[in-house]
Amino acid sequence: MAGSSEKYLPVMKTTRTSAIFLVLVLALTAPLSACAPADAAAGDTALRDTALRDTAAYMLKTVEAPEVGSIGGEWAVIGLARSGCDVPDAYYADYYENVEAYVRECDGILHERKYTEYSRVILGLTAAGYDPRDVGGYDLTAALGDFENTVWQGINGPIWALIALDSRDYPIPANRAAKTQATRELYLEEILRRQLPDGGWNLTAGADGEIAPGERADPDITGMALQALAKYQDKPEVRAATDRALSCMAETQGGEGGYTSWGTPNSESVAQVLVAICELGISPDDERFVKNGLTLEGSLLSYKNADGSFRHTADGSGNSQMSTEQALYALAAAQRARDGGNSLYRMSDAPRRAAGRPEAAPGAMVIDPATGKDIYQTDPVPEGRPLPVEPANAVLGDARHTVTLTVRCDTILANMDRLDKEKHELVPADGVIFPAAAVTFREGESVFDVLWREMQNAKIHLEFVNTPLYNSAYIEGINNLYEFDAGELSGWMYKVNGWFPNYGCSRYQLRDGDEVEWVYTCDLGRDVGEFWLGGQRDE
């Protein structure tokens, strides 16, 4: 985008860490070809593939040690990680170390008001294979649970919050400091509310609740909004908004297949619309986006230099590095669309990389002889019971299965004298908050994943905190009934097929047919049949 494209993408003031290493020579020796004519490049798979490799090689050479930042940071990492090109594992390890150092230095606060900073880093870490919910002990997704702070800087706040959270289906954590707890629905509503009469979006319209006459769509922001809405096409109102926006982008596309923003044709605008249609599952060569035989991808490639970099404008003005980073991930998005793989921002296929403490391999549990526990303070699992699966090792599949889920607090009925009178009305007469019901889950999901989703669907309050020490979410409250509400030994526990696992709910990977029960105990488990916490079973 001409003039001010930088402020549309999540940015951060950077602190460089001295962690420079040599990139493998092989990764830098891909042939650097001169830019082919746009129409030829768009129509020739080999030329398009070469362009992607050229740009990835240029990125490795110019961003040797990626750090936290809008340039030379997350966007470079995302483009490389999603390109399918060979990148040394050490490259991503170096990036993670820089992020972790930065997060610790900031005490986990990436910015007081610009919450797109969190979104960008979440995307960078996820693409590189790291879990943004535990970076130096900080959960970077937690900030996005604050609706007001996230939308404060404009529509790019909710747009990038959804893109980041949906990149690996991260739940929105409860944010106690938030005036309004964010939900995906609230973010969707904010984006839809600010759609312009012409079908698109721009950065400022609707910020004060009103959309002034004559407001026109900006291709960058419209492309980004469509990227955020892509996952929600099953909602009629989202689908209708998407169709209007696509019509707007098709009508405003220039005769050379590109877009003009702030009065100037530029590569970044093309990149954002290209990513958008790929996220929506639309072919990069869709006839609606072909003008005079020129596609979006062909238009983008007309800005390519012989060394693999990209120009901001046709005459070469603007920030080449920013243009190149956006072009790289747009070319990666198009390549993924042609290959039928996950889209750029659907990162469930990203490899899992452990940070800090070594993880046990999937299906294994390593016990430290000195402590008798694993690295997450878990005692050996009884023989015949399923071993924990670390969230970083979980692989989500497309297969759908069914479990039975129940949530109850009937133990409180016999302990109402311990419960604050103001909370008596929260306890159902039969103690059942969520009656036993068959619910579906994706292969690889955990007990926590299912609880969080079903409570959201049923509009039942749920509050949890991520605990890095135990590598799991800890359930603090359901239906506004919290731990310690019914005495110092009270709180929530879960059991699967009648067994109370001795590890956290994020580490219990579900199987088809499992029966999951969440129960409230008033006596450290003894009143619900659990004895490993409350003492030995009486014989």
Coordinates of C-alpha atoms in Angstrom, one line a residue, residues 229-453:
L229 CA -13.7 -13.8 7.8
A230 CA -12.6 -16.7 5.7
K231 CA -13.1 -19.3 8.4
Y232 CA -16.7 -18.2 9.2
Q233 CA -18.4 -18.7 5.8
D234 CA -21.0 -21.0 7.4
K235 CA -22.5 -17.9 9.0
P236 CA -25.1 -16.3 6.5
E237 CA -24.2 -12.7 7.6
V238 CA -20.5 -13.3 7.1
R239 CA -21.1 -15.0 3.7
A240 CA -23.2 -12.1 2.5
A241 CA -20.5 -9.6 3.6
T242 CA -17.8 -11.6 1.9
D243 CA -19.7 -11.7 -1.4
R244 CA -20.1 -7.9 -1.3
A245 CA -16.5 -7.4 -0.6
L246 CA -15.4 -9.8 -3.4
S247 CA -17.6 -7.9 -5.8
C248 CA -16.0 -4.6 -4.6
M249 CA -12.5 -6.0 -5.1
A250 CA -13.3 -7.4 -8.6
E251 CA -14.8 -4.1 -9.7
T252 CA -11.9 -1.9 -8.4
Q253 CA -9.1 -4.2 -9.8
G254 CA -7.1 -2.2 -12.3
G255 CA -6.6 -3.1 -16.0
E256 CA -3.1 -4.5 -15.2
G257 CA -4.5 -6.9 -12.6
G258 CA -3.5 -4.8 -9.6
Y259 CA -4.8 -2.3 -7.1
T260 CA -4.3 1.4 -6.2
S261 CA -4.2 2.6 -2.7
W262 CA -3.6 6.1 -1.5
G263 CA -3.5 7.1 -5.2
T264 CA -0.6 4.7 -6.1
P265 CA -0.6 1.3 -7.7
N266 CA 1.5 -0.9 -5.4
S267 CA 2.5 -4.5 -4.7
E268 CA 1.3 -4.8 -1.1
S269 CA -2.3 -4.1 -2.1
V270 CA -2.1 -6.9 -4.7
A271 CA -0.5 -9.2 -2.1
Q272 CA -3.3 -8.7 0.5
V273 CA -6.1 -9.4 -2.0
L274 CA -4.3 -12.5 -3.3
V275 CA -3.9 -13.9 0.2
A276 CA -7.6 -13.2 0.8
I277 CA -9.0 -15.1 -2.1
C278 CA -6.6 -18.0 -1.3
E279 CA -7.9 -18.1 2.3
L280 CA -11.4 -18.2 1.0
G281 CA -10.6 -21.2 -1.2
I282 CA -10.9 -19.3 -4.4
S283 CA -8.5 -20.1 -7.2
P284 CA -5.7 -17.5 -7.7
D285 CA -6.7 -17.6 -11.4
D286 CA -10.4 -17.0 -10.7
E287 CA -11.9 -15.2 -13.8
R288 CA -13.4 -12.4 -11.6
F289 CA -9.8 -11.4 -10.8
V290 CA -8.4 -11.5 -14.3
K291 CA -8.1 -8.2 -16.2
N292 CA -6.9 -8.1 -19.8
G293 CA -5.4 -11.6 -19.3
L294 CA -3.5 -10.5 -16.1
T295 CA -4.1 -12.3 -12.8
L296 CA -3.4 -11.0 -9.3
E297 CA -0.3 -13.2 -9.1
G298 CA 0.8 -12.0 -12.5
S299 CA 0.4 -8.4 -11.4
L300 CA 2.3 -9.1 -8.2
L301 CA 5.2 -10.7 -10.1
S302 CA 5.5 -7.5 -12.3
Y303 CA 7.0 -5.9 -9.2
K304 CA 9.7 -8.5 -8.8
N305 CA 13.4 -7.7 -9.2
A306 CA 16.1 -10.0 -10.6
D307 CA 17.5 -10.7 -7.1
G308 CA 14.2 -12.0 -5.8
S309 CA 13.2 -8.8 -4.0
F310 CA 10.0 -6.8 -4.7
R311 CA 9.4 -3.2 -5.4
H312 CA 6.8 -1.2 -3.6
T313 CA 5.8 0.7 -6.7
A314 CA 6.5 0.3 -10.4
D315 CA 9.2 2.9 -10.3
G316 CA 10.9 1.3 -7.3
S317 CA 9.9 3.8 -4.6
G318 CA 9.0 2.7 -1.1
N319 CA 10.3 0.1 1.3
S320 CA 11.6 -2.9 -0.6
Q321 CA 12.0 -5.1 2.4
M322 CA 8.3 -4.7 3.5
S323 CA 7.2 -5.2 -0.1
T324 CA 9.3 -8.4 -0.4
E325 CA 8.0 -9.9 2.9
Q326 CA 4.4 -9.4 1.9
A327 CA 5.1 -10.7 -1.6
L328 CA 6.8 -13.8 -0.2
Y329 CA 3.8 -14.9 1.9
A330 CA 1.4 -14.0 -0.8
L331 CA 3.3 -16.2 -3.3
A332 CA 3.3 -18.9 -0.6
A333 CA -0.5 -18.6 -0.2
A334 CA -1.0 -19.0 -4.0
Q335 CA 1.3 -22.0 -4.1
R336 CA -0.6 -23.6 -1.3
A337 CA -3.9 -23.0 -3.0
R338 CA -2.6 -24.6 -6.2
D339 CA -1.2 -27.6 -4.3
G340 CA -4.5 -28.1 -2.4
G341 CA -2.8 -27.7 1.0
N342 CA -3.7 -25.8 4.1
S343 CA -4.0 -22.1 3.5
L344 CA -1.4 -19.5 4.6
Y345 CA -3.1 -18.9 8.0
R346 CA -4.5 -22.4 8.7
M347 CA -1.4 -23.6 10.5
S348 CA -2.5 -26.9 11.9
D349 CA 0.0 -28.5 9.5
A350 CA 3.0 -26.4 10.9
P351 CA 5.6 -28.7 12.5
R352 CA 5.7 -28.7 16.3
R353 CA 8.9 -27.5 17.8
A354 CA 9.6 -27.7 21.5
A355 CA 11.1 -24.6 23.3
G356 CA 13.2 -24.7 26.4
R357 CA 12.6 -28.0 28.2
P358 CA 12.7 -31.1 26.0
E359 CA 9.4 -32.7 25.4
A360 CA 8.8 -36.4 25.6
A361 CA 8.2 -38.0 22.2
P362 CA 4.5 -38.6 21.3
G363 CA 3.3 -41.6 23.1
A364 CA 6.1 -41.6 25.6
M365 CA 6.5 -40.4 29.2
V366 CA 10.0 -39.8 30.6
I367 CA 10.3 -40.0 34.4
D368 CA 13.2 -38.3 36.2
P369 CA 14.7 -40.9 38.6
A370 CA 15.6 -38.1 41.0
T371 CA 12.0 -36.9 41.4
G372 CA 9.9 -39.8 40.3
K373 CA 8.0 -37.4 38.0
D374 CA 8.1 -36.2 34.5
I375 CA 9.1 -32.6 33.5
Y376 CA 5.6 -31.4 34.2
Q377 CA 5.5 -32.8 37.8
T378 CA 3.3 -35.8 36.8
D379 CA 3.6 -39.1 38.6
P380 CA 3.8 -42.2 36.5
V381 CA 0.5 -43.0 34.9
P382 CA -1.2 -46.2 36.2
E383 CA -0.7 -49.2 33.9
G384 CA -3.4 -49.5 31.3
R385 CA -4.3 -45.8 31.4
P386 CA -3.5 -43.4 28.5
L387 CA -0.3 -41.4 28.7
P388 CA -0.4 -37.6 28.5
V389 CA 0.1 -36.1 25.0
E390 CA 1.7 -32.7 25.2
P391 CA -0.2 -29.9 23.3
A392 CA 2.9 -29.3 21.3
N393 CA 2.9 -32.9 20.1
A394 CA -0.8 -33.1 19.3
V395 CA -1.6 -33.5 15.6
L396 CA -5.1 -32.4 14.6
G397 CA -6.7 -34.6 11.9
D398 CA -9.8 -34.1 9.8
A399 CA -11.6 -37.2 11.2
R400 CA -14.5 -36.4 13.5
H401 CA -15.4 -38.5 16.5
T402 CA -17.9 -38.4 19.4
V403 CA -17.6 -38.2 23.2
T404 CA -20.1 -37.8 25.9
L405 CA -19.7 -34.6 28.0
T406 CA -21.3 -33.8 31.4
V407 CA -20.7 -30.9 33.8
R408 CA -22.2 -31.1 37.3
C409 CA -21.9 -29.6 40.7
D410 CA -24.3 -31.7 42.8
T411 CA -21.8 -32.0 45.7
I412 CA -22.5 -28.4 46.5
L413 CA -26.2 -29.2 47.2
A414 CA -25.0 -30.8 50.5
N415 CA -22.7 -27.9 51.2
M416 CA -24.8 -24.9 50.5
D417 CA -23.9 -23.5 53.9
R418 CA -20.3 -23.0 52.7
L419 CA -21.4 -21.2 49.5
D420 CA -21.9 -17.5 49.4
K421 CA -25.7 -16.8 49.4
E422 CA -25.3 -14.6 46.4
K423 CA -24.2 -17.7 44.5
H424 CA -27.0 -20.1 45.6
E425 CA -29.0 -19.3 42.4
L426 CA -26.1 -20.5 40.3
V427 CA -26.5 -24.1 41.5
P428 CA -29.1 -26.0 39.5
A429 CA -31.8 -27.8 41.5
D430 CA -30.4 -31.2 40.4
G431 CA -26.8 -30.0 40.4
V432 CA -26.4 -30.5 36.6
I433 CA -24.9 -27.6 34.7
F434 CA -24.5 -29.4 31.3
P435 CA -26.5 -32.6 31.0
A436 CA -24.8 -35.6 29.4
A437 CA -24.7 -35.0 25.7
A438 CA -22.9 -36.5 22.7
V439 CA -20.5 -33.9 21.2
T440 CA -18.1 -34.1 18.3
F441 CA -14.4 -33.4 18.3
R442 CA -11.5 -33.5 15.9
E443 CA -8.9 -36.3 16.0
G444 CA -6.1 -35.0 18.3
E445 CA -8.2 -32.7 20.4
S446 CA -8.0 -32.7 24.2
V447 CA -10.4 -32.7 27.1
F448 CA -9.9 -29.0 27.4
D449 CA -10.5 -28.3 23.8
V450 CA -13.9 -30.0 24.0
L451 CA -14.9 -28.3 27.3
W452 CA -14.0 -24.9 26.1
R453 CA -15.8 -25.2 22.8

